[in-house]
Amino acid sequence: MRKPVYYGEYLQLDKLLDCQQRESFSAGKPAHDEMLFIIVHQAYELWFKQILFELDAVMDIFRKSHVSESAVAQAVAHLTRVEEIQKLLIHQIDVLETMTPLDFLDFRDFLVPASGFQSWQFRLIETTLGLKQEKRVTFGNMSYLERLQGADRERLELAETRPSLFDLLEKWLERTPFLSFKSFEFWDSYRQAVTNMLDGDRDLIASNPTLSSEERQKQIDMLERTRAEFAVLFDPAAHAKLQSEGAWRLSHKALQAALLIQLYRDQPILHMPYKLLSLLMDIDENFTTWRYRHSLMVLRMIGSKIGTGGSSGHDYLRQTARTHKVFGDLFAMSTFFIPRSDLPSLPADIEESLNFHYTATHKKAV
Ligand code: HEM
């Protein structure tokens, strides 16, 4: 017979509750708030572990050459969990901020040179999502890897050689079958719709009686700038150039697929892919929010002092908040959205193919 499970043993509470070793106590200068500091960090690391567990499951899904609709739904469920955890992570900063700067000073010096900068799980989340090493803000002419020790560093070095979620997602987008589907060529139809929309806008400006000739010219110039932005989108060579300069990261084909998914998101079969792209943006945005909150907390806690890890502190953290993003293309893509009323309507047979099969056959039967 199986031994009855006992709460404390199952959760290994003895172990878990016996790992808050306070440096200030060991040094004979006990600081009350060091307990909170350790527990908050440990809670973060536990949640990081769960985030990595969910991301691993998502990576397993997208590593396959065929990703079924139900697998996309599973990925959405994993990422929704990540997003909810992130909300807790942001909120935890409030708990830590009940510690005042003076309370922190009671034990800060005992921590040098350790720093959250060395959280290998945080780095692994970033690398798994797709933050590239060359895009990281550095200090002291050193890669972040050089500041990690032993097994922590090895794990990260290995992760750097593997495809990230960004890479897998790009390949998945490139395989989207609906870009060219039966008689529907998405790119041609979309391009025509954009031309019609811009020509319509030009006519509106030209015939607007309330505009002075100066204002009219200003608006036409602005419209032509928008037309030039779209022209780059329609020119694969121009896109490749922007990609090599780092302005765009997704390949041209993946970009087209992401646009199709966003523009036709109300089609049932594209709805889950749309949720997936939205969640990736939410997750990117939540990390940015956490970074800003953390950098503000740091400013409040240590002012303009350098960090225990040796960076410029608040300034360094503000820079990472601005630049350490992975799915920026999905945000930037909104430039190319056009109103639903201007979207090419899908031929009826294609609309039926994009519907859930059950609904389509049920409709026929009635
Ligand atoms: C009193 C509270 C805190 C202070 C004063 C503080 C300060 C800093 C500073 C100054 C840095 C920049 C690196 C350095 O020079 O050390 C840093 C980085 C970092 N801290 Fe904190 N931190 C605090 C709490 C936390 C908490 C609770 C976490 C949760 C795990 C955390 C996670 C991180 C991470 C992941 C980085 C690296 C960020 C990056 O490089 O983008 N910190 N922290």
mmCIF file of C-alpha atoms and ligand atoms in Angstrom:
data_model
loop_
_atom_site.group_PDB
_atom_site.id
_atom_site.type_symbol
_atom_site.label_atom_id
_atom_site.label_comp_id
_atom_site.label_asym_id
_atom_site.label_seq_id
_atom_site.Cartn_x
_atom_site.Cartn_y
_atom_site.Cartn_z
ATOM 1 C CA MET A 1 0.000 0.000 0.000
ATOM 2 C CA ARG A 2 1.179 3.546 -0.756
ATOM 3 C CA LYS A 3 2.253 5.512 2.281
ATOM 4 C CA PRO A 4 -0.233 8.340 2.976
ATOM 5 C CA VAL A 5 1.152 11.609 1.698
ATOM 6 C CA TYR A 6 1.927 14.114 4.440
ATOM 7 C CA TYR A 7 1.696 17.839 3.588
ATOM 8 C CA GLY A 8 5.064 18.921 4.998
ATOM 9 C CA GLU A 9 6.933 15.989 3.501
ATOM 10 C CA TYR A 10 5.308 16.329 0.086
ATOM 11 C CA LEU A 11 6.343 19.975 -0.133
ATOM 12 C CA GLN A 12 9.693 19.319 1.568
ATOM 13 C CA LEU A 13 8.944 22.217 3.844
ATOM 14 C CA ASP A 14 11.816 21.480 6.206
ATOM 15 C CA LYS A 15 14.206 22.069 3.329
ATOM 16 C CA LEU A 16 12.317 25.016 1.879
ATOM 17 C CA LEU A 17 11.967 26.825 5.199
ATOM 18 C CA ASP A 18 15.542 26.242 6.199
ATOM 19 C CA CYS A 19 17.234 28.165 3.433
ATOM 20 C CA GLN A 20 17.001 31.789 4.551
ATOM 21 C CA GLN A 21 20.544 32.349 5.756
ATOM 22 C CA ARG A 22 20.860 36.008 6.675
ATOM 23 C CA GLU A 23 24.317 37.481 6.162
ATOM 24 C CA SER A 24 23.672 40.283 8.668
ATOM 25 C CA PHE A 25 22.933 37.713 11.389
ATOM 26 C CA SER A 26 26.081 35.724 10.525
ATOM 27 C CA ALA A 27 28.080 38.980 10.771
ATOM 28 C CA GLY A 28 26.611 39.706 14.218
ATOM 29 C CA LYS A 29 24.724 42.814 12.972
ATOM 30 C CA PRO A 30 21.170 41.463 12.625
ATOM 31 C CA ALA A 31 18.978 43.437 10.228
ATOM 32 C CA HIS A 32 15.277 42.640 10.501
ATOM 33 C CA ASP A 33 14.427 43.296 6.835
ATOM 34 C CA GLU A 34 16.972 40.898 5.384
ATOM 35 C CA MET A 35 14.412 38.106 5.906
ATOM 36 C CA LEU A 36 11.910 39.887 3.639
ATOM 37 C CA PHE A 37 14.646 40.573 1.088
ATOM 38 C CA ILE A 38 15.594 36.880 0.913
ATOM 39 C CA ILE A 39 12.034 35.559 0.863
ATOM 40 C CA VAL A 40 10.943 37.945 -1.896
ATOM 41 C CA HIS A 41 13.921 36.908 -4.032
ATOM 42 C CA GLN A 42 13.284 33.227 -3.366
ATOM 43 C CA ALA A 43 9.600 33.618 -4.270
ATOM 44 C CA TYR A 44 10.728 35.235 -7.547
ATOM 45 C CA GLU A 45 13.065 32.347 -8.285
ATOM 46 C CA LEU A 46 10.276 29.806 -7.666
ATOM 47 C CA TRP A 47 8.012 31.645 -10.089
ATOM 48 C CA PHE A 48 10.876 31.891 -12.604
ATOM 49 C CA LYS A 49 11.126 28.116 -12.343
ATOM 50 C CA GLN A 50 7.425 27.770 -13.154
ATOM 51 C CA ILE A 51 7.713 30.229 -16.071
ATOM 52 C CA LEU A 52 10.599 28.198 -17.521
ATOM 53 C CA PHE A 53 8.549 25.021 -17.102
ATOM 54 C CA GLU A 54 5.684 26.566 -19.087
ATOM 55 C CA LEU A 55 8.025 27.972 -21.729
ATOM 56 C CA ASP A 56 9.669 24.559 -22.153
ATOM 57 C CA ALA A 57 6.252 23.070 -22.892
ATOM 58 C CA VAL A 58 5.589 25.817 -25.451
ATOM 59 C CA MET A 59 8.996 25.219 -27.062
ATOM 60 C CA ASP A 60 8.241 21.479 -27.340
ATOM 61 C CA ILE A 61 5.054 22.347 -29.230
ATOM 62 C CA PHE A 62 6.724 24.692 -31.698
ATOM 63 C CA ARG A 63 9.777 22.485 -32.272
ATOM 64 C CA LYS A 64 7.531 20.107 -34.215
ATOM 65 C CA SER A 65 7.246 20.561 -37.968
ATOM 66 C CA HIS A 66 3.451 20.398 -37.722
ATOM 67 C CA VAL A 67 1.612 22.308 -35.007
ATOM 68 C CA SER A 68 -2.057 21.301 -34.800
ATOM 69 C CA GLU A 69 -4.771 23.756 -33.785
ATOM 70 C CA SER A 70 -5.192 22.025 -30.441
ATOM 71 C CA ALA A 71 -1.441 22.310 -29.832
ATOM 72 C CA VAL A 72 -1.680 26.063 -30.468
ATOM 73 C CA ALA A 73 -4.505 26.158 -27.892
ATOM 74 C CA GLN A 74 -2.236 24.357 -25.407
ATOM 75 C CA ALA A 75 0.535 26.862 -26.055
ATOM 76 C CA VAL A 76 -1.972 29.656 -25.425
ATOM 77 C CA ALA A 77 -2.897 28.035 -22.087
ATOM 78 C CA HIS A 78 0.776 27.841 -21.023
ATOM 79 C CA LEU A 79 1.452 31.444 -22.020
ATOM 80 C CA THR A 80 -1.702 32.660 -20.277
ATOM 81 C CA ARG A 81 -0.308 31.146 -17.087
ATOM 82 C CA VAL A 82 3.018 32.912 -17.645
ATOM 83 C CA GLU A 83 1.185 36.183 -18.093
ATOM 84 C CA GLU A 84 -0.732 35.708 -14.822
ATOM 85 C CA ILE A 85 2.475 34.882 -12.954
ATOM 86 C CA GLN A 86 4.063 38.045 -14.310
ATOM 87 C CA LYS A 87 1.285 40.110 -12.739
ATOM 88 C CA LEU A 88 2.294 38.644 -9.362
ATOM 89 C CA LEU A 89 5.944 39.396 -10.068
ATOM 90 C CA ILE A 90 5.161 43.038 -10.752
ATOM 91 C CA HIS A 91 2.977 43.264 -7.650
ATOM 92 C CA GLN A 92 5.662 41.722 -5.404
ATOM 93 C CA ILE A 93 7.710 44.890 -5.792
ATOM 94 C CA ASP A 94 5.099 46.632 -3.598
ATOM 95 C CA VAL A 95 5.804 44.129 -0.826
ATOM 96 C CA LEU A 96 9.543 44.703 -1.068
ATOM 97 C CA GLU A 97 9.022 48.458 -1.031
ATOM 98 C CA THR A 98 7.674 48.226 2.524
ATOM 99 C CA MET A 99 11.412 48.033 3.283
ATOM 100 C CA THR A 100 12.796 51.586 3.371
ATOM 101 C CA PRO A 101 16.195 52.648 1.960
ATOM 102 C CA LEU A 102 17.566 52.952 5.512
ATOM 103 C CA ASP A 103 16.347 49.440 6.364
ATOM 104 C CA PHE A 104 18.136 48.213 3.244
ATOM 105 C CA LEU A 105 21.344 50.015 4.171
ATOM 106 C CA ASP A 106 21.403 47.967 7.402
ATOM 107 C CA PHE A 107 22.492 44.919 5.412
ATOM 108 C CA ARG A 108 23.260 45.993 1.809
ATOM 109 C CA ASP A 109 27.048 45.917 2.196
ATOM 110 C CA PHE A 110 26.946 42.274 3.254
ATOM 111 C CA LEU A 111 25.571 41.363 -0.201
ATOM 112 C CA VAL A 112 28.423 42.672 -2.400
ATOM 113 C CA PRO A 113 29.174 41.497 -5.131
ATOM 114 C CA ALA A 114 25.989 39.376 -5.456
ATOM 115 C CA SER A 115 23.162 40.841 -7.519
ATOM 116 C CA GLY A 116 19.889 39.913 -9.261
ATOM 117 C CA PHE A 117 22.035 40.427 -12.355
ATOM 118 C CA GLN A 118 23.319 36.906 -11.653
ATOM 119 C CA SER A 119 19.861 35.279 -11.627
ATOM 120 C CA TRP A 120 20.502 32.526 -14.156
ATOM 121 C CA GLN A 121 16.799 31.679 -14.312
ATOM 122 C CA PHE A 122 15.910 35.263 -15.266
ATOM 123 C CA ARG A 123 18.610 35.165 -17.957
ATOM 124 C CA LEU A 124 17.349 31.794 -19.172
ATOM 125 C CA ILE A 125 13.819 33.178 -19.522
ATOM 126 C CA GLU A 126 15.197 36.076 -21.583
ATOM 127 C CA THR A 127 17.311 33.805 -23.779
ATOM 128 C CA THR A 128 14.525 31.243 -24.202
ATOM 129 C CA LEU A 129 12.152 33.954 -25.340
ATOM 130 C CA GLY A 130 14.754 35.182 -27.825
ATOM 131 C CA LEU A 131 16.763 38.069 -26.363
ATOM 132 C CA LYS A 132 20.011 37.996 -28.312
ATOM 133 C CA GLN A 133 23.352 38.325 -26.615
ATOM 134 C CA GLU A 134 24.511 41.098 -28.936
ATOM 135 C CA LYS A 135 21.387 43.137 -28.095
ATOM 136 C CA ARG A 136 22.039 43.093 -24.351
ATOM 137 C CA VAL A 137 23.154 46.217 -22.550
ATOM 138 C CA THR A 138 26.577 45.505 -21.056
ATOM 139 C CA PHE A 139 28.793 47.181 -18.506
ATOM 140 C CA GLY A 140 32.465 46.852 -17.663
ATOM 141 C CA ASN A 141 33.196 45.444 -21.169
ATOM 142 C CA MET A 142 31.984 42.033 -20.076
ATOM 143 C CA SER A 143 29.307 39.732 -21.401
ATOM 144 C CA TYR A 144 26.619 38.785 -18.887
ATOM 145 C CA LEU A 145 27.899 35.198 -19.118
ATOM 146 C CA GLU A 146 31.233 36.167 -17.598
ATOM 147 C CA ARG A 147 29.439 37.269 -14.436
ATOM 148 C CA LEU A 148 27.942 33.820 -13.880
ATOM 149 C CA GLN A 149 29.677 30.918 -12.233
ATOM 150 C CA GLY A 150 30.113 27.211 -13.117
ATOM 151 C CA ALA A 151 26.912 25.324 -13.950
ATOM 152 C CA ASP A 152 24.876 28.564 -14.184
ATOM 153 C CA ARG A 153 27.106 29.815 -16.947
ATOM 154 C CA GLU A 154 27.144 26.460 -18.768
ATOM 155 C CA ARG A 155 23.335 26.322 -18.828
ATOM 156 C CA LEU A 156 23.180 29.758 -20.372
ATOM 157 C CA GLU A 157 25.944 29.073 -22.876
ATOM 158 C CA LEU A 158 24.017 26.014 -24.054
ATOM 159 C CA ALA A 159 20.756 27.977 -24.274
ATOM 160 C CA GLU A 160 22.506 30.609 -26.425
ATOM 161 C CA THR A 161 23.233 27.926 -29.056
ATOM 162 C CA ARG A 162 19.625 26.689 -29.258
ATOM 163 C CA PRO A 163 16.723 28.135 -31.261
ATOM 164 C CA SER A 164 14.681 30.503 -29.118
ATOM 165 C CA LEU A 165 10.891 30.797 -28.966
ATOM 166 C CA PHE A 166 11.236 33.755 -31.335
ATOM 167 C CA ASP A 167 13.085 31.538 -33.861
ATOM 168 C CA LEU A 168 10.525 28.729 -33.580
ATOM 169 C CA LEU A 169 7.628 31.136 -33.885
ATOM 170 C CA GLU A 170 9.165 32.685 -36.995
ATOM 171 C CA LYS A 171 9.428 29.264 -38.660
ATOM 172 C CA TRP A 172 5.846 28.443 -37.657
ATOM 173 C CA LEU A 173 4.583 31.726 -39.117
ATOM 174 C CA GLU A 174 6.490 31.081 -42.336
ATOM 175 C CA ARG A 175 4.619 27.779 -42.684
ATOM 176 C CA THR A 176 1.159 29.418 -42.362
ATOM 177 C CA PRO A 177 -0.844 27.841 -45.167
ATOM 178 C CA PHE A 178 -3.344 30.667 -45.611
ATOM 179 C CA LEU A 179 -1.026 33.195 -47.274
ATOM 180 C CA SER A 180 -1.836 31.573 -50.558
ATOM 181 C CA PHE A 181 -5.037 29.617 -50.227
ATOM 182 C CA LYS A 182 -7.134 28.314 -53.100
ATOM 183 C CA SER A 183 -7.915 31.408 -55.227
ATOM 184 C CA PHE A 184 -6.948 33.830 -52.439
ATOM 185 C CA GLU A 185 -3.529 35.472 -52.582
ATOM 186 C CA PHE A 186 -3.349 37.404 -49.337
ATOM 187 C CA TRP A 187 -0.405 39.598 -50.248
ATOM 188 C CA ASP A 188 -1.832 40.752 -53.595
ATOM 189 C CA SER A 189 -5.278 41.436 -52.115
ATOM 190 C CA TYR A 190 -3.827 43.273 -49.140
ATOM 191 C CA ARG A 191 -1.541 45.373 -51.320
ATOM 192 C CA GLN A 192 -4.498 46.362 -53.527
ATOM 193 C CA ALA A 193 -6.557 47.240 -50.436
ATOM 194 C CA VAL A 194 -3.718 49.435 -49.137
ATOM 195 C CA THR A 195 -3.439 51.234 -52.489
ATOM 196 C CA ASN A 196 -7.224 51.809 -52.560
ATOM 197 C CA MET A 197 -7.186 53.073 -48.987
ATOM 198 C CA LEU A 198 -4.306 55.504 -49.584
ATOM 199 C CA ASP A 199 -5.790 56.731 -52.867
ATOM 200 C CA GLY A 200 -9.125 57.260 -51.078
ATOM 201 C CA ASP A 201 -7.368 59.243 -48.333
ATOM 202 C CA ARG A 202 -5.626 61.359 -50.972
ATOM 203 C CA ASP A 203 -8.969 62.145 -52.667
ATOM 204 C CA LEU A 204 -10.444 63.121 -49.312
ATOM 205 C CA ILE A 205 -7.585 65.533 -48.628
ATOM 206 C CA ALA A 206 -7.719 66.944 -52.154
ATOM 207 C CA SER A 207 -11.457 67.616 -51.973
ATOM 208 C CA ASN A 208 -11.615 68.893 -48.380
ATOM 209 C CA PRO A 209 -12.850 72.487 -48.717
ATOM 210 C CA THR A 210 -11.847 73.436 -45.156
ATOM 211 C CA LEU A 211 -8.093 73.050 -45.811
ATOM 212 C CA SER A 212 -5.841 75.921 -46.868
ATOM 213 C CA SER A 213 -3.452 75.004 -49.707
ATOM 214 C CA GLU A 214 -0.605 74.932 -47.186
ATOM 215 C CA GLU A 215 -2.463 72.561 -44.859
ATOM 216 C CA ARG A 216 -3.489 70.419 -47.821
ATOM 217 C CA GLN A 217 0.136 70.063 -48.929
ATOM 218 C CA LYS A 218 1.200 69.181 -45.374
ATOM 219 C CA GLN A 219 -1.383 66.410 -45.183
ATOM 220 C CA ILE A 220 -0.466 65.078 -48.631
ATOM 221 C CA ASP A 221 3.213 64.979 -47.600
ATOM 222 C CA MET A 222 2.267 63.021 -44.489
ATOM 223 C CA LEU A 223 0.198 60.610 -46.534
ATOM 224 C CA GLU A 224 3.087 60.076 -48.942
ATOM 225 C CA ARG A 225 5.328 59.246 -46.002
ATOM 226 C CA THR A 226 2.842 56.566 -44.965
ATOM 227 C CA ARG A 227 2.804 55.310 -48.565
ATOM 228 C CA ALA A 228 6.621 55.086 -48.458
ATOM 229 C CA GLU A 229 6.436 52.993 -45.253
ATOM 230 C CA PHE A 230 4.041 50.591 -46.915
ATOM 231 C CA ALA A 231 6.284 50.507 -50.027
ATOM 232 C CA VAL A 232 9.101 49.111 -47.875
ATOM 233 C CA LEU A 233 6.754 46.421 -46.617
ATOM 234 C CA PHE A 234 5.951 45.389 -50.189
ATOM 235 C CA ASP A 235 9.599 45.294 -51.257
ATOM 236 C CA PRO A 236 11.399 42.167 -49.972
ATOM 237 C CA ALA A 237 14.829 43.697 -50.737
ATOM 238 C CA ALA A 238 13.999 46.835 -48.726
ATOM 239 C CA HIS A 239 12.736 44.632 -45.894
ATOM 240 C CA ALA A 240 15.946 42.552 -45.995
ATOM 241 C CA LYS A 241 17.982 45.757 -45.699
ATOM 242 C CA LEU A 242 15.984 46.929 -42.674
ATOM 243 C CA GLN A 243 16.326 43.454 -41.196
ATOM 244 C CA SER A 244 20.115 43.550 -41.571
ATOM 245 C CA GLU A 245 20.116 46.963 -39.861
ATOM 246 C CA GLY A 246 18.063 45.504 -36.988
ATOM 247 C CA ALA A 247 14.944 47.613 -37.631
ATOM 248 C CA TRP A 248 12.898 44.467 -38.290
ATOM 249 C CA ARG A 249 13.659 41.039 -36.916
ATOM 250 C CA LEU A 250 10.991 38.764 -38.435
ATOM 251 C CA SER A 251 11.562 37.449 -41.946
ATOM 252 C CA HIS A 252 9.409 38.945 -44.723
ATOM 253 C CA LYS A 253 7.291 35.821 -44.978
ATOM 254 C CA ALA A 254 6.749 35.552 -41.230
ATOM 255 C CA LEU A 255 5.770 39.217 -41.169
ATOM 256 C CA GLN A 256 3.158 38.623 -43.865
ATOM 257 C CA ALA A 257 1.708 35.696 -41.918
ATOM 258 C CA ALA A 258 1.591 37.689 -38.678
ATOM 259 C CA LEU A 259 -0.238 40.464 -40.515
ATOM 260 C CA LEU A 260 -2.726 38.028 -42.013
ATOM 261 C CA ILE A 261 -3.402 36.545 -38.570
ATOM 262 C CA GLN A 262 -3.946 39.967 -37.012
ATOM 263 C CA LEU A 263 -6.088 41.330 -39.826
ATOM 264 C CA TYR A 264 -8.300 38.257 -40.152
ATOM 265 C CA ARG A 265 -8.301 37.336 -36.490
ATOM 266 C CA ASP A 266 -12.100 37.044 -36.420
ATOM 267 C CA GLN A 267 -11.927 33.978 -38.662
ATOM 268 C CA PRO A 268 -12.305 31.071 -36.209
ATOM 269 C CA ILE A 269 -9.239 29.190 -37.422
ATOM 270 C CA LEU A 270 -7.021 32.254 -37.014
ATOM 271 C CA HIS A 271 -8.320 33.166 -33.603
ATOM 272 C CA MET A 272 -5.977 30.954 -31.562
ATOM 273 C CA PRO A 273 -2.915 32.069 -33.555
ATOM 274 C CA TYR A 274 -4.058 35.637 -32.907
ATOM 275 C CA LYS A 275 -4.347 34.930 -29.151
ATOM 276 C CA LEU A 276 -0.863 33.452 -29.243
ATOM 277 C CA LEU A 277 0.650 36.556 -30.863
ATOM 278 C CA SER A 278 -1.213 38.797 -28.413
ATOM 279 C CA LEU A 279 0.097 36.823 -25.445
ATOM 280 C CA LEU A 280 3.666 37.102 -26.672
ATOM 281 C CA MET A 281 3.196 40.860 -26.797
ATOM 282 C CA ASP A 282 1.632 40.839 -23.325
ATOM 283 C CA ILE A 283 4.565 38.859 -21.949
ATOM 284 C CA ASP A 284 7.104 41.202 -23.556
ATOM 285 C CA GLU A 285 5.184 44.180 -22.213
ATOM 286 C CA ASN A 286 4.907 42.704 -18.703
ATOM 287 C CA PHE A 287 8.656 42.158 -18.546
ATOM 288 C CA THR A 288 9.160 45.757 -19.649
ATOM 289 C CA THR A 289 6.759 46.900 -16.925
ATOM 290 C CA TRP A 290 8.602 44.785 -14.359
ATOM 291 C CA ARG A 291 11.923 46.237 -15.501
ATOM 292 C CA TYR A 292 10.624 49.810 -15.145
ATOM 293 C CA ARG A 293 9.117 49.088 -11.729
ATOM 294 C CA HIS A 294 12.351 47.422 -10.586
ATOM 295 C CA SER A 295 14.449 50.338 -11.888
ATOM 296 C CA LEU A 296 12.224 52.847 -10.045
ATOM 297 C CA MET A 297 12.422 50.785 -6.881
ATOM 298 C CA VAL A 298 16.206 50.764 -7.244
ATOM 299 C CA LEU A 299 16.274 54.555 -7.674
ATOM 300 C CA ARG A 300 14.177 54.916 -4.560
ATOM 301 C CA MET A 301 16.288 52.415 -2.630
ATOM 302 C CA ILE A 302 19.857 53.424 -3.600
ATOM 303 C CA GLY A 303 19.506 56.709 -5.541
ATOM 304 C CA SER A 304 22.360 57.068 -8.004
ATOM 305 C CA LYS A 305 24.725 54.670 -6.190
ATOM 306 C CA ILE A 306 26.215 51.831 -8.232
ATOM 307 C CA GLY A 307 24.636 48.398 -7.882
ATOM 308 C CA THR A 308 26.054 45.594 -5.748
ATOM 309 C CA GLY A 309 26.776 43.849 -9.057
ATOM 310 C CA GLY A 310 28.849 46.822 -10.268
ATOM 311 C CA SER A 311 26.526 48.416 -12.859
ATOM 312 C CA SER A 312 25.505 52.086 -12.879
ATOM 313 C CA GLY A 313 22.363 50.898 -11.061
ATOM 314 C CA HIS A 314 19.204 52.801 -11.986
ATOM 315 C CA ASP A 315 20.632 54.100 -15.304
ATOM 316 C CA TYR A 316 21.661 50.632 -16.452
ATOM 317 C CA LEU A 317 18.269 49.202 -15.501
ATOM 318 C CA ARG A 318 16.364 51.965 -17.313
ATOM 319 C CA GLN A 319 18.364 51.183 -20.446
ATOM 320 C CA THR A 320 17.510 47.474 -20.268
ATOM 321 C CA ALA A 321 13.832 48.363 -19.777
ATOM 322 C CA ARG A 322 13.971 50.386 -22.991
ATOM 323 C CA THR A 323 15.873 47.898 -25.114
ATOM 324 C CA HIS A 324 15.541 44.320 -23.808
ATOM 325 C CA LYS A 325 12.510 43.399 -25.880
ATOM 326 C CA VAL A 326 11.913 40.359 -28.026
ATOM 327 C CA PHE A 327 8.666 40.677 -29.930
ATOM 328 C CA GLY A 328 8.978 44.349 -30.931
ATOM 329 C CA ASP A 329 7.991 43.493 -34.523
ATOM 330 C CA LEU A 330 4.540 42.415 -33.390
ATOM 331 C CA PHE A 331 4.044 45.845 -31.838
ATOM 332 C CA ALA A 332 5.510 47.762 -34.792
ATOM 333 C CA MET A 333 3.257 45.871 -37.173
ATOM 334 C CA SER A 334 0.233 47.955 -36.185
ATOM 335 C CA THR A 335 1.578 50.602 -38.611
ATOM 336 C CA PHE A 336 0.324 48.332 -41.364
ATOM 337 C CA PHE A 337 -3.144 47.641 -40.053
ATOM 338 C CA ILE A 338 -5.970 48.916 -42.199
ATOM 339 C CA PRO A 339 -9.585 49.414 -41.119
ATOM 340 C CA ARG A 340 -11.748 46.284 -41.296
ATOM 341 C CA SER A 341 -13.973 48.089 -43.827
ATOM 342 C CA ASP A 342 -10.997 48.344 -46.237
ATOM 343 C CA LEU A 343 -9.920 44.714 -45.848
ATOM 344 C CA PRO A 344 -10.419 42.535 -48.905
ATOM 345 C CA SER A 345 -13.371 40.288 -48.145
ATOM 346 C CA LEU A 346 -12.656 36.603 -48.385
ATOM 347 C CA PRO A 347 -14.324 34.503 -51.083
ATOM 348 C CA ALA A 348 -17.218 32.473 -49.560
ATOM 349 C CA ASP A 349 -15.576 29.046 -50.047
ATOM 350 C CA ILE A 350 -12.437 30.263 -48.302
ATOM 351 C CA GLU A 351 -14.382 31.745 -45.433
ATOM 352 C CA GLU A 352 -16.035 28.360 -44.999
ATOM 353 C CA SER A 353 -12.645 26.608 -45.022
ATOM 354 C CA LEU A 354 -11.412 28.954 -42.298
ATOM 355 C CA ASN A 355 -14.425 28.126 -40.167
ATOM 356 C CA PHE A 356 -14.462 25.278 -37.675
ATOM 357 C CA HIS A 357 -15.258 22.107 -39.564
ATOM 358 C CA TYR A 358 -18.173 21.144 -37.317
ATOM 359 C CA THR A 359 -19.951 24.475 -37.889
ATOM 360 C CA ALA A 360 -19.425 24.257 -41.636
ATOM 361 C CA THR A 361 -20.894 20.741 -41.959
ATOM 362 C CA HIS A 362 -23.682 21.541 -39.496
ATOM 363 C CA LYS A 363 -24.678 24.563 -41.593
ATOM 364 C CA LYS A 364 -24.871 22.404 -44.704
ATOM 365 C CA ALA A 365 -27.114 19.885 -42.936
ATOM 366 C CA VAL A 366 -29.793 22.436 -41.932
HETATM 367 C C1 HEM B 1 16.221 46.316 -2.568
HETATM 368 C C2 HEM B 1 15.864 45.706 -3.645
HETATM 369 C C3 HEM B 1 16.679 45.652 -4.890
HETATM 370 C C4 HEM B 1 17.693 46.447 -5.304
HETATM 371 C C5 HEM B 1 18.268 47.679 -4.609
HETATM 372 C C6 HEM B 1 18.156 45.943 -6.559
HETATM 373 C C7 HEM B 1 19.178 46.490 -7.309
HETATM 374 C C8 HEM B 1 19.596 46.045 -8.532
HETATM 375 C C9 HEM B 1 20.626 46.653 -9.312
HETATM 376 C C10 HEM B 1 21.391 47.910 -8.945
HETATM 377 C C11 HEM B 1 20.766 45.934 -10.435
HETATM 378 C C12 HEM B 1 21.759 46.167 -11.583
HETATM 379 C C13 HEM B 1 22.916 45.232 -11.504
HETATM 380 C C14 HEM B 1 23.852 45.607 -10.381
HETATM 381 O O1 HEM B 1 24.677 46.496 -10.550
HETATM 382 O O2 HEM B 1 23.727 45.000 -9.297
HETATM 383 C C15 HEM B 1 19.813 44.861 -10.367
HETATM 384 C C16 HEM B 1 19.631 43.924 -11.358
HETATM 385 C C17 HEM B 1 18.688 42.930 -11.282
HETATM 386 N N1 HEM B 1 17.852 42.663 -10.241
HETATM 387 FE FE1 HEM B 1 17.592 43.777 -8.610
HETATM 388 N N2 HEM B 1 17.398 44.859 -6.916
HETATM 389 C C18 HEM B 1 16.489 44.628 -5.920
HETATM 390 C C19 HEM B 1 15.544 43.638 -5.865
HETATM 391 C C20 HEM B 1 15.391 42.663 -6.815
HETATM 392 C C21 HEM B 1 14.432 41.591 -6.766
HETATM 393 C C22 HEM B 1 13.414 41.330 -5.660
HETATM 394 C C23 HEM B 1 14.619 40.841 -7.856
HETATM 395 C C24 HEM B 1 13.874 39.585 -8.183
HETATM 396 C C25 HEM B 1 14.458 38.514 -8.623
HETATM 397 C C26 HEM B 1 15.687 41.436 -8.622
HETATM 398 C C27 HEM B 1 16.160 40.963 -9.822
HETATM 399 C C28 HEM B 1 17.091 41.577 -10.586
HETATM 400 C C29 HEM B 1 17.443 41.149 -11.910
HETATM 401 C C30 HEM B 1 16.837 39.971 -12.681
HETATM 402 C C31 HEM B 1 18.430 42.001 -12.362
HETATM 403 C C32 HEM B 1 19.090 41.999 -13.728
HETATM 404 C C33 HEM B 1 18.294 42.958 -14.608
HETATM 405 C C34 HEM B 1 18.913 43.166 -15.976
HETATM 406 O O3 HEM B 1 20.130 43.017 -16.143
HETATM 407 O O4 HEM B 1 18.161 43.539 -16.889
HETATM 408 N N3 HEM B 1 16.118 42.551 -7.977
HETATM 409 N N4 HEM B 1 19.113 44.965 -9.195
#
